[in-house]
Coordinates of C-alpha atoms in Angstrom, one line a residue:
M1 CA -62.9 -123.3 -180.8
L2 CA -66.1 -125.0 -179.4
E3 CA -67.2 -125.4 -182.9
S4 CA -63.9 -126.8 -183.5
E5 CA -64.2 -129.0 -180.5
A6 CA -68.0 -130.1 -181.6
R7 CA -67.4 -131.2 -185.3
S8 CA -64.2 -133.4 -183.4
Y9 CA -66.6 -135.5 -181.3
H10 CA -69.7 -137.8 -182.7
G11 CA -71.7 -137.3 -179.7
S12 CA -71.6 -138.3 -176.6
G13 CA -69.3 -141.1 -175.0
T14 CA -66.0 -141.8 -174.9
C15 CA -63.4 -139.6 -176.8
T16 CA -62.9 -140.5 -180.1
F17 CA -58.8 -141.0 -179.9
Y18 CA -57.8 -144.0 -178.1
E19 CA -56.4 -143.0 -174.5
T20 CA -58.0 -144.4 -171.7
A21 CA -61.7 -145.2 -171.3
N22 CA -61.3 -146.9 -175.1
S23 CA -58.7 -149.2 -173.6
N24 CA -60.7 -150.0 -170.5
Q25 CA -63.4 -151.0 -173.5
M26 CA -60.3 -153.7 -175.2
L27 CA -59.4 -155.0 -171.4
M28 CA -63.3 -155.9 -170.9
D29 CA -63.3 -158.0 -174.1
M30 CA -59.6 -159.3 -173.7
M31 CA -60.4 -160.5 -170.0
G32 CA -64.1 -161.7 -171.4
L33 CA -66.2 -159.0 -169.0
H34 CA -68.3 -157.4 -171.0
M35 CA -71.0 -158.0 -173.3
P36 CA -69.7 -159.4 -176.0
G37 CA -69.2 -156.8 -179.1
A38 CA -70.5 -153.8 -177.1
S39 CA -66.5 -151.5 -177.3
F40 CA -66.8 -149.1 -179.5
I41 CA -70.9 -149.3 -180.2
N42 CA -71.4 -145.2 -180.4
S43 CA -74.0 -144.0 -176.9
N44 CA -77.7 -142.5 -178.3
T45 CA -78.0 -145.3 -181.3
S46 CA -80.2 -148.2 -181.5
L47 CA -78.0 -150.6 -181.2
R48 CA -76.5 -149.7 -177.7
D49 CA -79.8 -149.2 -176.6
A50 CA -80.8 -153.1 -177.7
L51 CA -77.4 -153.9 -175.6
H52 CA -78.1 -152.3 -172.8
R53 CA -81.4 -154.1 -172.4
K54 CA -79.5 -157.1 -173.0
L55 CA -77.2 -157.1 -170.6
P56 CA -78.4 -157.0 -167.4
N57 CA -79.9 -160.5 -167.5
A58 CA -77.1 -162.2 -168.9
H59 CA -74.9 -160.8 -165.8
L60 CA -78.0 -162.1 -163.7
K61 CA -77.4 -165.1 -164.1
I62 CA -73.9 -165.4 -163.0
T63 CA -74.9 -163.1 -159.3
A64 CA -76.4 -165.0 -156.5
L65 CA -79.7 -164.5 -158.1
G66 CA -79.6 -167.2 -160.6
N67 CA -78.8 -170.0 -161.1
D68 CA -75.1 -170.3 -162.9
Y69 CA -73.2 -168.2 -159.8
T70 CA -70.1 -167.4 -160.4
P71 CA -68.0 -164.7 -158.7
I72 CA -65.2 -162.8 -160.4
G73 CA -62.1 -164.0 -158.3
K74 CA -63.2 -167.4 -159.7
M75 CA -64.3 -166.1 -163.2
I76 CA -60.4 -164.3 -164.0
D77 CA -56.8 -166.2 -163.4
E78 CA -53.5 -166.0 -164.7
R79 CA -54.9 -166.1 -168.5
S80 CA -57.0 -163.5 -168.4
F81 CA -54.0 -161.4 -167.4
V82 CA -52.0 -162.5 -170.3
N83 CA -54.9 -162.1 -172.9
A84 CA -55.6 -158.4 -171.0
I85 CA -51.5 -157.6 -171.6
V86 CA -51.5 -158.4 -175.6
G87 CA -55.0 -156.7 -176.2
L88 CA -52.9 -154.0 -174.8
H89 CA -49.8 -154.6 -176.9
A90 CA -51.6 -155.3 -179.3
T91 CA -53.8 -152.2 -180.2
G92 CA -51.4 -149.9 -178.6
G93 CA -53.6 -149.1 -175.6
S94 CA -53.2 -147.2 -172.1
T95 CA -50.2 -147.3 -170.1
N96 CA -52.1 -146.3 -166.9
H97 CA -53.0 -149.7 -167.4
A98 CA -49.7 -150.8 -166.0
I99 CA -50.8 -149.2 -162.6
H100 CA -54.7 -150.6 -163.7
L101 CA -53.6 -154.7 -164.7
I102 CA -51.5 -154.6 -161.5
T103 CA -54.0 -153.9 -158.8
M104 CA -56.6 -156.0 -160.7
A105 CA -54.5 -158.9 -160.1
A106 CA -53.0 -158.2 -156.7
A107 CA -57.0 -158.4 -155.8
D108 CA -57.3 -161.1 -157.3
G109 CA -54.2 -162.6 -155.6
I110 CA -51.9 -162.8 -158.4
Q111 CA -48.5 -160.5 -158.7
L112 CA -48.3 -158.9 -161.4
T113 CA -45.2 -156.4 -162.4
W114 CA -44.2 -154.2 -164.9
H115 CA -41.5 -156.5 -166.3
D116 CA -44.3 -159.0 -167.0
I117 CA -46.2 -156.3 -169.1
A118 CA -42.7 -155.1 -170.6
E119 CA -42.1 -159.3 -171.5
I120 CA -44.8 -159.9 -173.5
S121 CA -44.8 -156.7 -175.2
S122 CA -41.2 -157.5 -176.5
V123 CA -42.1 -160.9 -178.8
F124 CA -45.9 -159.2 -179.4
P125 CA -46.7 -156.9 -182.6
L126 CA -48.4 -153.6 -183.0
L127 CA -52.0 -154.5 -184.6
A128 CA -53.5 -151.4 -184.5
R129 CA -52.8 -147.5 -185.3
I130 CA -54.9 -145.6 -183.9
Y131 CA -54.7 -142.1 -183.0
L132 CA -52.2 -140.5 -181.1
N133 CA -50.1 -143.0 -182.7
G134 CA -51.8 -143.3 -186.4
L135 CA -54.3 -141.2 -188.1
A136 CA -57.4 -143.6 -187.3
D137 CA -59.8 -142.7 -185.1
I138 CA -61.5 -145.5 -182.7
N139 CA -64.6 -145.2 -185.4
H140 CA -61.5 -146.3 -188.2
F141 CA -60.7 -149.1 -185.8
H142 CA -64.1 -150.4 -185.1
A143 CA -65.5 -150.1 -189.3
A144 CA -61.9 -151.9 -189.9
G145 CA -63.2 -154.8 -188.3
G146 CA -62.5 -153.5 -184.6
M147 CA -61.5 -155.8 -181.0
G148 CA -64.1 -158.8 -182.9
S149 CA -61.3 -159.1 -185.8
I150 CA -57.8 -158.7 -183.4
I151 CA -59.5 -161.7 -181.2
R152 CA -60.4 -163.7 -183.9
E153 CA -57.2 -163.3 -185.4
L154 CA -55.5 -163.9 -181.9
I155 CA -57.2 -166.9 -181.4
E156 CA -56.8 -168.7 -184.3
E157 CA -52.9 -168.0 -184.4
N158 CA -52.8 -169.6 -180.6
L159 CA -51.3 -166.1 -179.4
V160 CA -54.6 -165.4 -176.8
H161 CA -56.1 -167.9 -174.2
D162 CA -59.2 -169.4 -175.5
N163 CA -60.1 -171.7 -172.7
V164 CA -61.0 -168.6 -170.4
H165 CA -64.0 -168.0 -167.5
T166 CA -66.2 -165.3 -169.3
V167 CA -69.8 -163.5 -167.8
F168 CA -71.4 -165.2 -170.3
G169 CA -70.4 -169.1 -169.2
Q170 CA -68.8 -169.2 -172.8
D171 CA -65.1 -169.4 -174.1
L172 CA -63.0 -166.1 -175.7
N173 CA -64.4 -166.8 -178.9
A174 CA -68.3 -165.5 -178.4
Y175 CA -66.0 -162.4 -178.0
A176 CA -65.0 -163.1 -182.0
I177 CA -67.7 -161.6 -183.1
E178 CA -69.4 -158.4 -184.3
A179 CA -73.0 -157.5 -182.7
K180 CA -76.2 -155.9 -185.2
F181 CA -79.5 -156.3 -185.6
G182 CA -80.8 -159.0 -187.5
S183 CA -83.8 -159.3 -189.6
D184 CA -86.4 -159.5 -186.7
G185 CA -85.3 -156.3 -185.1
N186 CA -83.1 -158.1 -181.7
V187 CA -79.5 -158.5 -181.7
V188 CA -77.6 -161.2 -183.3
H189 CA -73.8 -161.8 -183.0
E190 CA -72.1 -162.0 -186.8
P191 CA -68.6 -163.7 -187.0
A192 CA -65.9 -161.2 -186.8
L193 CA -64.1 -159.9 -190.0
N194 CA -61.6 -162.6 -191.0
K195 CA -59.3 -159.7 -192.5
S196 CA -58.6 -156.5 -191.9
G197 CA -61.2 -154.0 -193.2
N198 CA -58.6 -151.2 -193.6
H199 CA -54.7 -152.3 -193.6
K200 CA -54.0 -148.8 -193.3
V201 CA -55.7 -148.8 -189.6
L202 CA -55.5 -153.2 -188.2
A203 CA -53.1 -154.9 -190.0
G204 CA -52.4 -159.2 -189.7
W205 CA -50.0 -160.9 -187.2
R206 CA -47.9 -161.7 -189.9
K207 CA -47.8 -158.0 -191.4
P208 CA -47.1 -156.0 -188.1
F209 CA -46.9 -152.1 -187.8
Q210 CA -44.1 -152.7 -185.2
P211 CA -42.3 -155.7 -184.3
D212 CA -43.3 -154.5 -180.2
G213 CA -46.0 -153.8 -178.4
G214 CA -44.2 -150.3 -177.4
I215 CA -44.3 -150.6 -173.6
R216 CA -41.0 -150.9 -172.4
V217 CA -39.8 -151.1 -168.9
L218 CA -36.6 -148.6 -168.2
S219 CA -34.1 -148.8 -165.7
G220 CA -30.7 -147.4 -164.2
D221 CA -29.1 -145.1 -161.3
L222 CA -32.6 -142.6 -161.7
G223 CA -34.8 -145.8 -160.6
T224 CA -37.8 -147.2 -162.9
A225 CA -39.8 -145.9 -165.0
I226 CA -42.0 -147.4 -167.9
M227 CA -42.2 -146.0 -171.6
Q228 CA -44.3 -145.9 -174.3
V229 CA -43.0 -145.6 -177.8
S230 CA -46.0 -146.8 -180.0
A231 CA -46.2 -143.4 -180.7
V232 CA -43.0 -141.7 -180.9
K233 CA -40.5 -141.9 -184.2
F234 CA -37.7 -144.4 -184.2
E235 CA -35.7 -141.8 -184.8
H236 CA -36.1 -140.0 -181.7
W237 CA -36.0 -143.6 -178.7
Q238 CA -32.9 -142.2 -177.5
I239 CA -31.7 -138.9 -176.0
E240 CA -28.9 -137.2 -173.8
A241 CA -29.7 -134.2 -172.8
P242 CA -29.2 -131.2 -169.7
V243 CA -32.0 -131.5 -168.0
L244 CA -34.9 -128.9 -166.6
V245 CA -36.4 -129.7 -163.7
F246 CA -39.6 -128.6 -162.9
N247 CA -41.7 -128.8 -159.7
D248 CA -44.9 -129.0 -160.9
Q249 CA -46.3 -128.6 -164.8
E250 CA -47.3 -125.6 -164.4
G251 CA -44.2 -124.4 -164.4
L252 CA -43.3 -126.1 -167.3
Q253 CA -45.9 -124.6 -168.9
E254 CA -44.9 -120.9 -167.7
A255 CA -41.4 -121.8 -169.1
F256 CA -42.7 -122.6 -172.3
K257 CA -45.1 -119.2 -172.5
A258 CA -41.9 -117.2 -171.6
G259 CA -39.8 -118.0 -174.7
E260 CA -37.6 -120.0 -171.9
L261 CA -37.5 -123.7 -173.9
N262 CA -36.8 -122.2 -177.5
D263 CA -33.8 -123.1 -179.4
K264 CA -32.3 -125.6 -177.0
D265 CA -32.3 -129.5 -176.2
F266 CA -33.8 -130.8 -172.9
I267 CA -35.1 -133.1 -170.8
A268 CA -38.4 -132.1 -169.1
V269 CA -38.1 -133.3 -165.2
V270 CA -41.2 -133.2 -163.5
C271 CA -40.8 -133.9 -159.8
Y272 CA -43.6 -134.8 -157.2
Q273 CA -45.7 -135.3 -159.5
G274 CA -46.4 -138.7 -157.9
P275 CA -49.4 -140.6 -156.1
K276 CA -48.2 -140.1 -152.8
A277 CA -47.0 -136.3 -153.4
N278 CA -49.6 -134.9 -155.4
G279 CA -52.5 -137.9 -156.4
I280 CA -50.5 -138.8 -159.7
P281 CA -52.2 -135.9 -161.6
K282 CA -52.4 -136.5 -165.6
L283 CA -49.6 -134.6 -167.2
H284 CA -50.4 -134.9 -170.9
K285 CA -51.2 -131.1 -171.7
L286 CA -47.1 -131.2 -171.7
T287 CA -47.2 -133.4 -174.4
T288 CA -48.4 -130.7 -176.8
I289 CA -45.8 -127.9 -176.0
L290 CA -42.7 -130.6 -176.1
G291 CA -44.1 -131.7 -179.3
V292 CA -44.2 -127.8 -180.2
L293 CA -40.7 -128.0 -179.7
Q294 CA -39.3 -131.8 -181.1
N295 CA -41.2 -130.2 -184.4
R296 CA -39.1 -127.1 -184.4
G297 CA -36.0 -129.7 -184.4
Q298 CA -35.3 -129.7 -180.9
K299 CA -34.2 -133.0 -178.9
V300 CA -36.5 -132.7 -176.3
A301 CA -37.6 -136.1 -174.3
L302 CA -40.0 -135.8 -170.6
V303 CA -39.1 -137.9 -167.4
T304 CA -41.7 -137.9 -163.8
D305 CA -42.8 -139.7 -161.4
G306 CA -45.9 -138.9 -162.8
R307 CA -48.5 -139.7 -165.4
M308 CA -49.5 -139.5 -169.2
S309 CA -52.9 -140.5 -169.0
G310 CA -53.9 -142.6 -172.2
A311 CA -52.7 -139.8 -174.9
S312 CA -48.8 -140.6 -174.2
G313 CA -48.1 -139.6 -177.8
E314 CA -44.8 -138.4 -180.2
I315 CA -42.8 -137.8 -177.6
L316 CA -40.0 -139.5 -175.9
A317 CA -41.4 -139.2 -171.8
A318 CA -40.3 -142.0 -169.1
I319 CA -43.0 -142.0 -166.6
H320 CA -44.3 -143.2 -163.1
V321 CA -40.5 -143.5 -162.1
T322 CA -39.7 -145.6 -158.7
S323 CA -39.0 -144.3 -155.9
E324 CA -41.3 -141.0 -156.5
A325 CA -39.6 -137.3 -155.7
L326 CA -41.2 -137.5 -152.3
D327 CA -39.5 -140.5 -151.5
H328 CA -36.0 -138.8 -151.7
G329 CA -36.0 -141.1 -155.3
P330 CA -33.3 -139.8 -157.4
I331 CA -35.5 -137.8 -160.0
S332 CA -35.9 -135.7 -156.5
R333 CA -32.1 -134.7 -156.3
L334 CA -31.7 -134.1 -160.3
Q335 CA -30.9 -130.3 -161.2
D336 CA -30.8 -128.3 -164.1
G337 CA -27.8 -129.2 -166.3
D338 CA -27.6 -132.4 -164.8
I339 CA -27.1 -134.4 -168.4
V340 CA -29.4 -137.7 -168.1
C341 CA -29.5 -141.3 -171.1
L342 CA -33.0 -142.0 -172.0
D343 CA -32.4 -144.9 -174.3
A344 CA -35.7 -147.2 -175.2
P345 CA -33.9 -149.6 -177.5
C346 CA -31.8 -150.7 -174.5
G347 CA -34.0 -150.0 -171.0
Q348 CA -32.2 -147.3 -169.6
V349 CA -32.5 -144.1 -168.0
S350 CA -29.7 -142.7 -165.4
C351 CA -27.7 -139.8 -164.8
F352 CA -24.3 -139.8 -165.7
R353 CA -22.2 -136.5 -164.9
R354 CA -23.4 -133.4 -163.3
Y355 CA -22.9 -129.8 -165.5
G356 CA -24.6 -128.3 -162.0
K357 CA -26.6 -125.1 -162.7
I358 CA -27.3 -124.0 -165.5

């Protein structure tokens, strides 16, 4: 197991699939908050080390110690957050940012909601196929042009605000580049690729992988939830099935090991995983279990007041359901056998009728 795991990673640093840590790098590029060209440069390489050495001087210039003091609250505004949301949808990024971005915006005095994020998703296509929504890893994405190429195209197509403040005192065009070593051994910024280096990984605006970014807001008599469908096959975007209710992910795991989930269609409901009840732990291990059952031909899905981390995959999952179970939200009143409908195209999460206990 350890040997197999070691072969899956090139070295230290973030995971090679497109989860929250890598989505964070994308967001910092889109918001102009870190070194241009630094995203997805592997750790412990000479280029990464050179970028690290270059960064402090650039950042110190905009502190009170420098000549261009620009606190972050003055630097970022509504345009910065719109750019971040566009990047999130263009790359199929982590659903965790449906929490992070709203919190960041609130700290900056900006009101941002799930519906704002979903509204942009509905008109913005998916331009990247990175595991879990594709076979390529983050290194393939970077080699195909990466963030520099995406930002360049978004600017050229007038799909982002390029006239924003960045930590380098320039606009977003400063991030439409590729960082590399010049002939003198110093880091230089060259224009990013103006077309994809691998169309299976990075698509153009006019030929996207999917017509929308994949993050949906669901509403209904079970409350409000979000869903990421960029990695879910379209035939799985809707389900109506009895629920099996668990109060933690361990209960679902034990039921799977005992064979209690075999040969039936169901929606797993995992309650009391919200921020008040349980600190909103990662539930992404459940994707593997439900994926096994789905690959056997069963129709399965997940409803939870918890989160899936950045590893939302092939399973239809309504997450961050509010009000959460601890607040006596409707999800807390579901019982085994109740019929629930998840409908991604229509944005619905509802309980239609009760069968009582199975």
